[in-house]
Short mmCIF file of C-alpha atoms in Angstrom, two decimals:
data_model
loop_
_atom_site.label_atom_id
_atom_site.label_comp_id
_atom_site.label_asym_id
_atom_site.label_seq_id
_atom_site.Cartn_x
_atom_site.Cartn_y
_atom_site.Cartn_z
CA MET A 1 62.11 143.64 89.52
CA ALA A 2 63.18 140.33 88.44
CA THR A 3 66.32 139.63 90.22
CA THR A 4 66.46 139.47 93.94
CA PHE A 5 68.93 139.10 96.69
CA SER A 6 67.62 137.32 99.68
CA SER A 7 67.53 134.28 101.77
CA PRO A 8 66.24 133.38 105.21
CA SER A 9 69.14 135.20 106.86
CA CYS A 10 67.61 138.48 105.83
CA LEU A 11 64.94 137.55 108.36
CA LEU A 12 67.24 136.94 111.29
CA LEU A 13 66.36 140.03 113.26
CA LEU A 14 62.69 139.70 112.48
CA SER A 15 62.68 136.18 113.89
CA VAL A 16 63.51 137.57 117.30
CA THR A 17 60.86 140.24 117.00
CA GLN A 18 58.26 137.70 116.03
CA SER A 19 59.05 135.47 118.97
CA HIS A 20 57.91 138.21 121.37
CA SER A 21 55.31 140.16 119.41
CA THR A 22 53.05 139.93 116.40
CA ILE A 23 53.63 141.97 113.29
CA LYS A 24 50.46 143.45 111.97
CA THR A 25 49.66 142.89 108.75
CA LYS A 26 78.92 143.53 78.23
CA PRO A 27 81.28 140.87 77.93
CA LYS A 28 78.73 138.16 78.36
CA LEU A 29 79.32 135.46 80.87
CA PRO A 30 79.62 131.92 79.51
CA LEU A 31 76.18 130.38 79.25
CA LEU A 32 74.98 127.56 81.43
CA PRO A 33 73.61 124.63 79.47
CA THR A 34 69.95 125.11 78.72
CA ARG A 35 67.63 123.51 76.23
CA ILE A 36 66.71 125.80 73.39
CA ARG A 37 64.28 124.70 70.69
CA ALA A 38 65.66 124.21 67.21
CA ASN A 39 63.98 127.41 66.09
CA PRO A 40 64.76 129.97 68.82
CA ILE A 41 61.96 132.21 69.98
CA SER A 42 61.94 135.26 67.80
CA SER A 43 59.64 137.63 66.06
CA SER A 44 60.06 140.18 63.37
CA THR A 45 59.18 143.71 64.37
CA PRO A 46 55.45 144.16 63.73
CA GLN A 47 54.50 146.83 61.21
CA PRO A 48 51.52 149.18 61.50
CA ARG A 49 48.21 147.83 60.35
CA SER A 50 44.77 149.34 60.19
CA ASP A 51 42.71 146.32 61.23
CA VAL A 52 42.30 144.83 64.69
CA ARG A 53 43.47 141.33 65.61
CA LYS A 54 41.19 139.51 68.04
CA GLU A 55 42.70 137.42 70.84
CA GLU A 56 41.04 135.60 73.69
CA ILE A 57 43.86 136.28 76.18
CA VAL A 58 46.72 138.77 75.89
CA VAL A 59 49.51 138.67 78.47
CA VAL A 60 51.41 141.96 78.67
CA GLY A 61 55.07 141.43 79.57
CA ALA A 62 57.46 138.52 78.93
CA GLY A 63 59.14 138.54 82.32
CA ILE A 64 58.89 135.78 84.90
CA ALA A 65 55.25 136.53 85.76
CA GLY A 66 54.13 136.81 82.14
CA LEU A 67 55.88 133.72 80.85
CA ALA A 68 54.88 131.60 83.86
CA THR A 69 51.27 132.68 83.40
CA ALA A 70 51.35 131.85 79.69
CA VAL A 71 52.95 128.44 80.39
CA SER A 72 50.37 127.70 83.10
CA LEU A 73 47.55 128.53 80.71
CA HIS A 74 49.14 126.47 77.95
CA ARG A 75 49.35 123.39 80.18
CA LEU A 76 45.62 123.78 80.79
CA GLY A 77 44.95 123.87 77.06
CA ILE A 78 44.45 127.63 76.89
CA ARG A 79 46.24 129.71 74.28
CA SER A 80 47.45 133.21 75.06
CA LEU A 81 49.47 135.81 73.20
CA VAL A 82 52.35 137.41 75.11
CA ILE A 83 53.36 140.91 74.01
CA GLU A 84 56.77 142.22 75.02
CA GLN A 85 58.12 145.71 74.39
CA GLY A 86 61.72 144.50 74.09
CA GLU A 87 63.22 143.14 70.92
CA SER A 88 63.90 139.83 72.68
CA LEU A 89 63.58 138.26 76.12
CA ARG A 90 64.82 140.61 78.83
CA THR A 91 67.66 138.37 79.90
CA GLY A 92 69.70 141.05 81.65
CA GLY A 93 70.15 141.07 85.38
CA THR A 94 71.88 138.55 87.57
CA SER A 95 70.13 135.82 89.50
CA LEU A 96 67.19 135.38 91.83
CA THR A 97 66.67 133.16 94.84
CA LEU A 98 63.97 130.52 94.60
CA PHE A 99 62.74 128.77 97.72
CA LYS A 100 60.59 125.68 98.14
CA ASN A 101 57.39 127.45 97.13
CA GLY A 102 58.93 128.69 93.87
CA TRP A 103 60.21 125.24 93.00
CA GLY A 104 56.81 123.77 93.74
CA VAL A 105 55.25 126.01 91.10
CA LEU A 106 57.98 125.25 88.58
CA ASP A 107 57.36 121.55 89.12
CA ALA A 108 53.61 122.04 88.67
CA ILE A 109 54.10 123.73 85.30
CA GLY A 110 56.69 121.21 84.12
CA VAL A 111 60.02 123.04 84.20
CA GLY A 112 61.47 122.28 87.64
CA GLU A 113 63.38 119.15 86.68
CA GLU A 114 64.86 120.90 83.66
CA LEU A 115 66.22 123.74 85.77
CA ARG A 116 67.50 121.95 88.86
CA PRO A 117 70.60 120.30 87.35
CA GLN A 118 71.90 123.68 86.20
CA PHE A 119 72.05 125.30 89.64
CA LEU A 120 73.58 124.37 92.99
CA GLN A 121 71.32 123.43 95.86
CA ILE A 122 72.15 125.68 98.79
CA GLN A 123 72.66 123.72 102.00
CA GLY A 124 72.95 126.41 104.63
CA LEU A 125 73.42 130.00 105.65
CA ARG A 126 76.20 131.90 107.38
CA VAL A 127 76.08 135.38 108.90
CA LYS A 128 79.22 137.46 109.41
CA ALA A 129 80.07 140.88 110.78
CA ASP A 130 81.83 143.32 108.46
CA ASP A 131 85.13 142.48 110.20
CA GLY A 132 84.81 138.87 109.00
CA ARG A 133 83.74 137.40 112.34
CA VAL A 134 81.20 134.58 111.94
CA LEU A 135 78.11 135.40 114.01
CA ARG A 136 75.96 132.36 113.28
CA SER A 137 75.63 129.42 110.91
CA PHE A 138 72.54 127.44 109.94
CA ILE A 139 71.85 124.24 108.04
CA PHE A 140 68.53 124.38 106.19
CA GLU A 141 67.71 120.74 106.79
CA ASP A 142 68.11 121.27 110.53
CA GLU A 143 66.00 124.43 110.54
CA ALA A 144 63.25 123.46 108.09
CA LYS A 145 63.18 119.97 106.66
CA GLY A 146 62.35 119.78 102.99
CA GLN A 147 63.46 123.32 102.23
CA GLU A 148 64.91 123.84 98.76
CA VAL A 149 66.98 126.89 97.92
CA ARG A 150 68.78 127.64 94.68
CA ALA A 151 70.00 130.85 93.10
CA VAL A 152 68.82 130.78 89.49
CA GLU A 153 70.07 132.87 86.60
CA ARG A 154 67.23 135.00 85.34
CA ARG A 155 68.23 134.45 81.72
CA VAL A 156 68.04 130.67 82.01
CA LEU A 157 64.69 130.77 83.80
CA LEU A 158 63.14 133.01 81.15
CA GLU A 159 64.47 130.97 78.26
CA THR A 160 63.27 127.74 79.82
CA LEU A 161 59.76 129.11 80.36
CA ALA A 162 59.60 130.61 76.87
CA ASN A 163 60.62 127.33 75.28
CA LYS A 164 57.54 125.67 76.76
CA LEU A 165 55.24 127.87 74.68
CA PRO A 166 54.12 127.17 71.11
CA ASP A 167 55.91 129.02 68.33
CA GLY A 168 54.53 132.49 67.81
CA SER A 169 53.21 132.87 71.36
CA ILE A 170 55.43 135.90 72.03
CA LEU A 171 55.26 139.08 69.99
CA PHE A 172 58.36 141.20 70.59
CA SER A 173 58.92 144.90 69.86
CA SER A 174 55.36 145.46 71.05
CA LYS A 175 55.26 148.37 73.44
CA LEU A 176 51.84 149.17 74.85
CA ALA A 177 50.80 152.72 73.93
CA ASN A 178 47.12 152.77 74.89
CA ILE A 179 44.50 150.63 76.56
CA GLU A 180 40.76 151.16 76.53
CA ARG A 181 37.52 149.28 76.99
CA THR A 182 35.02 148.79 74.21
CA ARG A 183 31.25 148.97 74.51
CA ALA A 184 31.15 145.21 73.99
CA GLY A 185 33.15 144.70 77.19
CA GLU A 186 36.42 143.73 75.53
CA THR A 187 39.76 145.53 75.90
CA ARG A 188 41.50 147.24 73.01
CA LEU A 189 45.29 147.45 73.16
CA GLU A 190 47.16 149.79 70.84
CA LEU A 191 50.87 149.28 70.41
CA ALA A 192 53.43 151.99 69.79
CA ASP A 193 53.69 151.06 66.10
CA GLY A 194 49.94 151.31 65.56
CA THR A 195 49.13 147.61 65.82
CA ARG A 196 45.79 147.05 67.56
CA LEU A 197 44.65 144.02 69.51
CA LEU A 198 41.18 143.27 70.82
CA ALA A 199 41.22 140.93 73.82
CA LYS A 200 38.57 139.31 75.93
CA ILE A 201 41.08 139.06 78.80
CA VAL A 202 44.21 141.11 79.46
CA ILE A 203 46.70 139.92 82.07
CA GLY A 204 49.10 142.67 83.16
CA CYS A 205 52.52 141.20 83.95
CA ASP A 206 54.43 144.34 83.00
CA GLY A 207 56.46 144.86 86.14
CA ILE A 208 56.90 147.41 88.87
CA ARG A 209 56.28 150.36 86.52
CA SER A 210 53.25 148.71 84.94
CA PRO A 211 51.29 150.99 82.58
CA ILE A 212 48.30 148.69 83.06
CA ALA A 213 48.42 149.07 86.86
CA LYS A 214 48.59 152.84 86.41
CA TRP A 215 45.60 152.72 84.04
CA MET A 216 43.71 150.76 86.72
CA GLY A 217 44.39 153.48 89.29
CA PHE A 218 47.38 152.10 91.21
CA SER A 219 49.93 154.52 92.60
CA ASP A 220 53.63 154.28 91.85
CA ALA A 221 55.71 151.96 94.00
CA GLN A 222 57.41 153.86 96.84
CA TYR A 223 61.15 154.04 97.39
CA VAL A 224 62.05 152.42 100.74
CA GLY A 225 65.29 154.26 101.54
CA HIS A 226 67.98 151.94 100.26
CA CYS A 227 69.52 150.87 96.97
CA ALA A 228 71.36 147.76 95.87
CA PHE A 229 74.28 146.90 93.64
CA ARG A 230 74.16 143.38 92.22
CA GLY A 231 76.43 141.30 90.06
CA LEU A 232 77.52 137.84 89.00
CA GLY A 233 81.14 136.92 89.64
CA PHE A 234 82.74 134.49 87.23
CA TYR A 235 85.36 131.86 88.08
CA PRO A 236 86.30 130.06 84.83
CA SER A 237 88.37 127.46 86.69
CA GLY A 238 85.68 126.89 89.31
CA GLN A 239 84.45 128.97 92.23
CA PRO A 240 85.82 127.99 95.67
CA PHE A 241 82.76 128.46 97.88
CA GLU A 242 80.59 125.99 99.75
CA PRO A 243 76.91 125.84 98.71
CA SER A 244 75.80 128.31 101.34
CA VAL A 245 74.23 131.75 101.50
CA ASN A 246 76.68 134.19 103.06
CA TYR A 247 75.53 137.45 104.64
CA ILE A 248 77.66 140.27 105.99
CA TYR A 249 76.19 142.99 108.20
CA GLY A 250 77.67 146.45 108.61
CA ARG A 251 76.29 149.82 109.66
CA GLY A 252 73.74 151.02 107.11
CA VAL A 253 75.30 148.62 104.61
CA ARG A 254 74.86 144.89 104.18
CA ALA A 255 76.12 142.49 101.57
CA GLY A 256 75.85 138.88 100.60
CA TYR A 257 76.93 136.27 98.13
CA VAL A 258 75.72 132.82 97.12
CA PRO A 259 77.10 130.29 94.64
CA VAL A 260 74.88 129.87 91.60
CA SER A 261 76.77 127.22 89.64
CA PRO A 262 80.27 125.68 89.63
CA THR A 263 81.61 128.84 87.94
CA LYS A 264 79.31 131.68 89.02
CA VAL A 265 78.63 133.47 92.29
CA TYR A 266 75.88 136.02 92.79
CA TRP A 267 76.51 138.99 95.09
CA PHE A 268 74.78 142.14 96.30
CA VAL A 269 75.59 145.24 98.32
CA CYS A 270 72.64 147.10 99.84
CA PHE A 271 73.14 150.61 101.24
CA ASN A 272 71.09 153.42 102.76
CA ASN A 273 70.47 156.42 100.54
CA PRO A 274 68.08 159.34 101.15
CA SER A 275 66.88 159.24 97.54
CA PRO A 276 67.04 156.79 94.63
CA GLY A 277 69.69 159.02 93.03
CA PRO A 278 70.32 159.49 89.32
CA LYS A 279 70.42 156.54 86.98
CA MET A 280 74.00 155.41 86.46
CA ASN A 281 75.10 154.03 83.11
CA ASP A 282 78.88 153.91 83.49
CA PRO A 283 79.63 150.23 84.32
CA ALA A 284 83.12 150.97 85.63
CA MET A 285 81.72 153.58 88.01
CA LEU A 286 79.04 151.16 89.24
CA LYS A 287 81.69 148.61 90.08
CA LYS A 288 83.88 151.19 91.81
CA GLU A 289 81.05 152.51 93.97
CA ALA A 290 79.98 149.01 94.98
CA ARG A 291 83.54 148.13 95.92
CA ASP A 292 84.09 151.37 97.83
CA LEU A 293 81.13 150.59 100.09
CA VAL A 294 82.77 147.36 101.30
CA GLN A 295 86.47 148.00 100.73
CA ARG A 296 87.45 146.98 104.29
CA TRP A 297 85.11 143.98 104.41
CA PRO A 298 86.07 140.28 104.03
CA LYS A 299 88.39 139.72 101.10
CA GLU A 300 86.27 136.99 99.49
CA LEU A 301 83.48 139.52 98.84
CA LEU A 302 85.92 141.93 97.20
CA ASP A 303 87.32 139.10 95.10
CA ILE A 304 83.86 138.20 93.81
CA ILE A 305 83.20 141.82 92.88
CA ASP A 306 86.59 142.06 91.15
CA ARG A 307 85.75 138.95 89.12
CA THR A 308 82.48 140.44 87.91
CA PRO A 309 82.48 141.86 84.35
CA ASP A 310 81.72 145.57 84.61
CA GLU A 311 78.82 145.42 82.18
CA THR A 312 76.92 142.88 84.26
CA ILE A 313 76.69 145.05 87.40
CA ILE A 314 73.40 146.82 88.06
CA ARG A 315 72.24 149.38 90.59
CA THR A 316 68.58 149.62 91.55
CA PRO A 317 66.57 151.57 94.12
CA LEU A 318 64.34 149.28 96.17
CA ALA A 319 60.61 150.02 96.21
CA ASP A 320 57.31 148.43 97.15
CA ARG A 321 53.57 149.07 97.26
CA TRP A 322 51.29 147.98 100.08
CA LEU A 323 47.82 146.73 99.13
CA TRP A 324 45.71 148.44 101.78
CA PRO A 325 42.15 147.10 102.04
CA ALA A 326 39.51 149.51 100.73
CA LEU A 327 42.20 152.00 99.72
CA THR A 328 44.14 150.19 97.00
CA PRO A 329 42.34 149.47 93.70
CA SER A 330 41.24 145.94 92.93
CA ALA A 331 43.65 143.62 91.13
CA SER A 332 41.07 143.14 88.38
CA SER A 333 38.57 145.22 86.47
CA LYS A 334 36.23 143.97 83.72
CA GLY A 335 38.48 141.53 81.95
CA VAL A 336 41.83 143.01 83.06
CA VAL A 337 43.88 141.51 85.90
CA LEU A 338 47.35 142.03 87.37
CA VAL A 339 50.01 139.46 88.25
CA GLY A 340 53.38 139.72 90.02
CA ASP A 341 55.23 143.01 90.43
CA ALA A 342 52.57 144.85 88.43
CA TRP A 343 50.21 144.23 91.34
CA HIS A 344 52.36 143.79 94.45
CA PRO A 345 55.98 144.95 94.08
CA MET A 346 57.93 144.02 97.18
CA THR A 347 61.49 144.45 98.37
CA PRO A 348 63.73 141.39 97.97
CA ASN A 349 64.44 140.89 101.66
CA LEU A 350 62.42 137.66 101.95
CA GLY A 351 63.38 136.27 98.55
CA GLN A 352 59.69 136.10 97.65
CA GLY A 353 59.25 138.50 94.73
CA ALA A 354 59.77 135.91 92.00
CA CYS A 355 58.26 133.12 94.10
CA CYS A 356 55.04 135.08 94.62
CA ALA A 357 54.87 135.94 90.92
CA LEU A 358 55.09 132.22 90.15
CA GLU A 359 52.38 131.49 92.71
CA ASP A 360 50.15 134.18 91.16
CA SER A 361 50.56 132.68 87.72
CA ILE A 362 49.43 129.19 88.62
CA ALA A 363 46.61 130.40 90.88
CA LEU A 364 45.17 132.67 88.20
CA ALA A 365 45.48 130.09 85.42
CA SER A 366 43.77 127.44 87.53
CA LYS A 367 40.82 129.70 88.26
CA LEU A 368 40.50 130.90 84.68
CA ALA A 369 40.48 127.39 83.27
CA GLY A 370 37.08 126.66 84.76
CA ALA A 371 35.56 130.02 83.89
CA LEU A 372 36.47 130.80 80.29
CA ASN A 373 33.67 128.80 78.72
CA ALA A 374 31.07 130.15 81.13
CA GLY A 375 31.16 133.78 80.01
CA PRO A 376 32.37 137.18 81.28
CA ALA A 377 30.55 136.96 84.62
CA ALA A 378 32.31 133.71 85.46
CA VAL A 379 35.65 135.22 84.46
CA ASP A 380 35.06 138.19 86.76
CA ASP A 381 34.20 135.79 89.57
CA ALA A 382 37.43 133.90 88.89
CA PHE A 383 39.39 137.16 89.06
CA ARG A 384 37.79 138.07 92.38
CA SER A 385 38.52 134.62 93.77
CA TYR A 386 42.15 134.95 92.62
CA GLU A 387 42.46 138.33 94.32
CA ARG A 388 40.96 137.15 97.60
CA GLU A 389 43.25 134.14 97.71
CA ARG A 390 46.42 135.98 96.76
CA TRP A 391 45.87 139.28 98.62
CA ALA A 392 45.99 137.68 102.07
CA ARG A 393 49.40 136.25 101.23
CA VAL A 394 51.13 139.01 99.32
CA PHE A 395 49.96 141.83 101.60
CA GLN A 396 51.64 140.46 104.70
CA LEU A 397 54.75 139.31 102.80
CA THR A 398 55.20 142.80 101.34
CA ILE A 399 55.04 144.37 104.80
CA ARG A 400 57.37 141.79 106.34
CA ALA A 401 59.90 142.23 103.56
CA ASN A 402 59.86 145.99 104.07
CA LEU A 403 60.28 145.67 107.84
CA VAL A 404 63.12 143.18 107.54
CA GLY A 405 64.97 145.50 105.17
CA SER A 406 64.55 148.42 107.56
CA LEU A 407 65.85 146.40 110.50
CA LEU A 408 68.85 145.08 108.62
CA GLN A 409 69.81 148.55 107.41
CA TRP A 410 70.38 149.85 110.95
CA ASP A 411 73.28 152.28 111.17
CA ASN A 412 73.22 153.13 114.90
CA PRO A 413 76.52 151.79 116.34
CA VAL A 414 74.98 150.71 119.66
CA VAL A 415 72.12 148.88 117.99
CA CYS A 416 74.51 147.19 115.55
CA THR A 417 76.70 146.04 118.44
CA VAL A 418 73.69 144.48 120.18
CA ARG A 419 72.65 142.85 116.91
CA ASN A 420 76.07 141.32 116.29
CA ASN A 421 76.80 140.20 119.86
CA ILE A 422 73.41 139.19 121.23
CA ILE A 423 70.56 139.04 118.75
CA VAL A 424 72.14 137.08 115.90
CA PRO A 425 74.41 134.73 117.91
CA LYS A 426 71.98 133.90 120.71
CA LEU A 427 68.36 134.73 119.91
CA VAL A 428 67.73 134.10 116.25
CA ARG A 429 65.41 131.29 115.15
CA LEU A 430 65.38 130.67 111.44
CA GLY A 431 62.87 127.86 111.03
CA PRO A 432 59.66 129.77 111.81
CA LEU A 433 60.56 132.39 109.22
CA LEU A 434 60.58 129.81 106.46
CA GLU A 435 56.97 128.84 107.05
CA HIS A 436 55.81 131.15 104.27
CA THR A 437 57.59 128.87 101.78
CA ASN A 438 55.17 126.01 102.57
CA TYR A 439 52.90 126.95 99.67
CA LYS A 440 51.47 123.90 97.95
CA CYS A 441 50.07 123.53 94.47
CA GLU A 442 49.05 120.56 92.37
CA PRO A 443 50.44 119.84 88.90
CA LEU A 444 48.31 121.50 86.27
CA LYS A 445 46.11 119.16 84.28
CA GLN A 446 44.62 120.02 80.92
CA THR A 447 40.93 120.89 81.17
CA ARG A 448 40.46 122.44 77.75
CA LYS A 449 41.13 120.85 74.37
CA GLN A 450 44.35 122.09 72.81
CA PRO A 451 44.08 123.59 69.34
CA ARG A 452 45.32 121.21 66.66
CA ASN A 453 47.73 123.72 65.10
CA LYS A 454 50.41 125.75 66.80
CA ALA A 455 49.58 129.36 67.58
CA ALA A 456 50.43 131.56 64.64
CA LYS A 457 52.35 134.78 64.81
CA ILE A 458 50.44 137.92 64.06
CA SER A 459 50.92 138.51 60.39
CA VAL A 460 52.40 141.75 59.19
#
């Protein structure tokens, strides 16, 4: 799930809990300026072929995890081929929140400074009741010095990452149909059109419904009991809001909005639902249902929803998967490894889904760089090292995100009254809950000689 709604305020109630106990662990919107190479990334639809193309590394999925992994490898002098089932980059969706740890990774792979000028830096956070009463306000610099929060359009992030790759690095219209191991220890990928690839290493970055994760024995992600509407409001003459995350708590429903740029504001409405419900395709109905949930809430939220083009609104059930020790399959198996949502889907309540995918990408690339020339055994050791390092982090973040969502979706009137009059105004501490954003990584340095020529597209 690439877009997220979240910010530290989603953790407000958990902060109190942690202080006393330990948790066990389409009209299109106008485009923001972004640098696009003279020859935009593109690929003709591959045609069936009877032979097999050999690749050292194949990355499955051109989402945030896949592109960040490919860019990380490229900066280390390692070529990879990214295959994507869509006809182009999946630039739908709204925006996602990136915290200090996400920006640290983007800086390390050389795209942070290109992205920052396009998005507003968020200075603080405000929590309101559904009647408009302000319950608490925070300034990030006061709570956690050095914190960096920006809501980033998913489209811009993907395009920026993709533009860092050599021409021909992404093969579109390439849906994975079958995966199998060969006797020689390599992995054969067969695409829906009959194209076959033989890879020494396969990196599964194919999202929450990952076919590769399923092939490796992972169960489906589990629905957590609530769904979310999300959208991107557009103010052509300039949006009127301060650079702050705004959260509104109701009973069994919560909402929020955050400025993305001078003309765009991201919003979400999260609501309890006993089941994920049927997939909804009518954009006008999506907008109506989102609005109906908060029709008596503060007017600025309704105005943002009203200013959102119908076709940009999405509705998604929230799901996650917990990586239980000894019960959950390994993240890697004989030359195949998982990254991001394919391995550890989490709810967006901590704002760490995209950030953790970025962390995965740089951690895996760094470990692979020193192992590729040493043979399959060294690669397997690198995969195991990657899993050990990342599991300890993503396991507890997945559980915390789930718990925070459950707490914030309370619908008991007495509990909500206590939350709004005692817990949030008097007991909440925000700073400690931002400690998980203190992830550090060094800029990637090339350790392998780059090929002299640009990577070539697979011929058809």
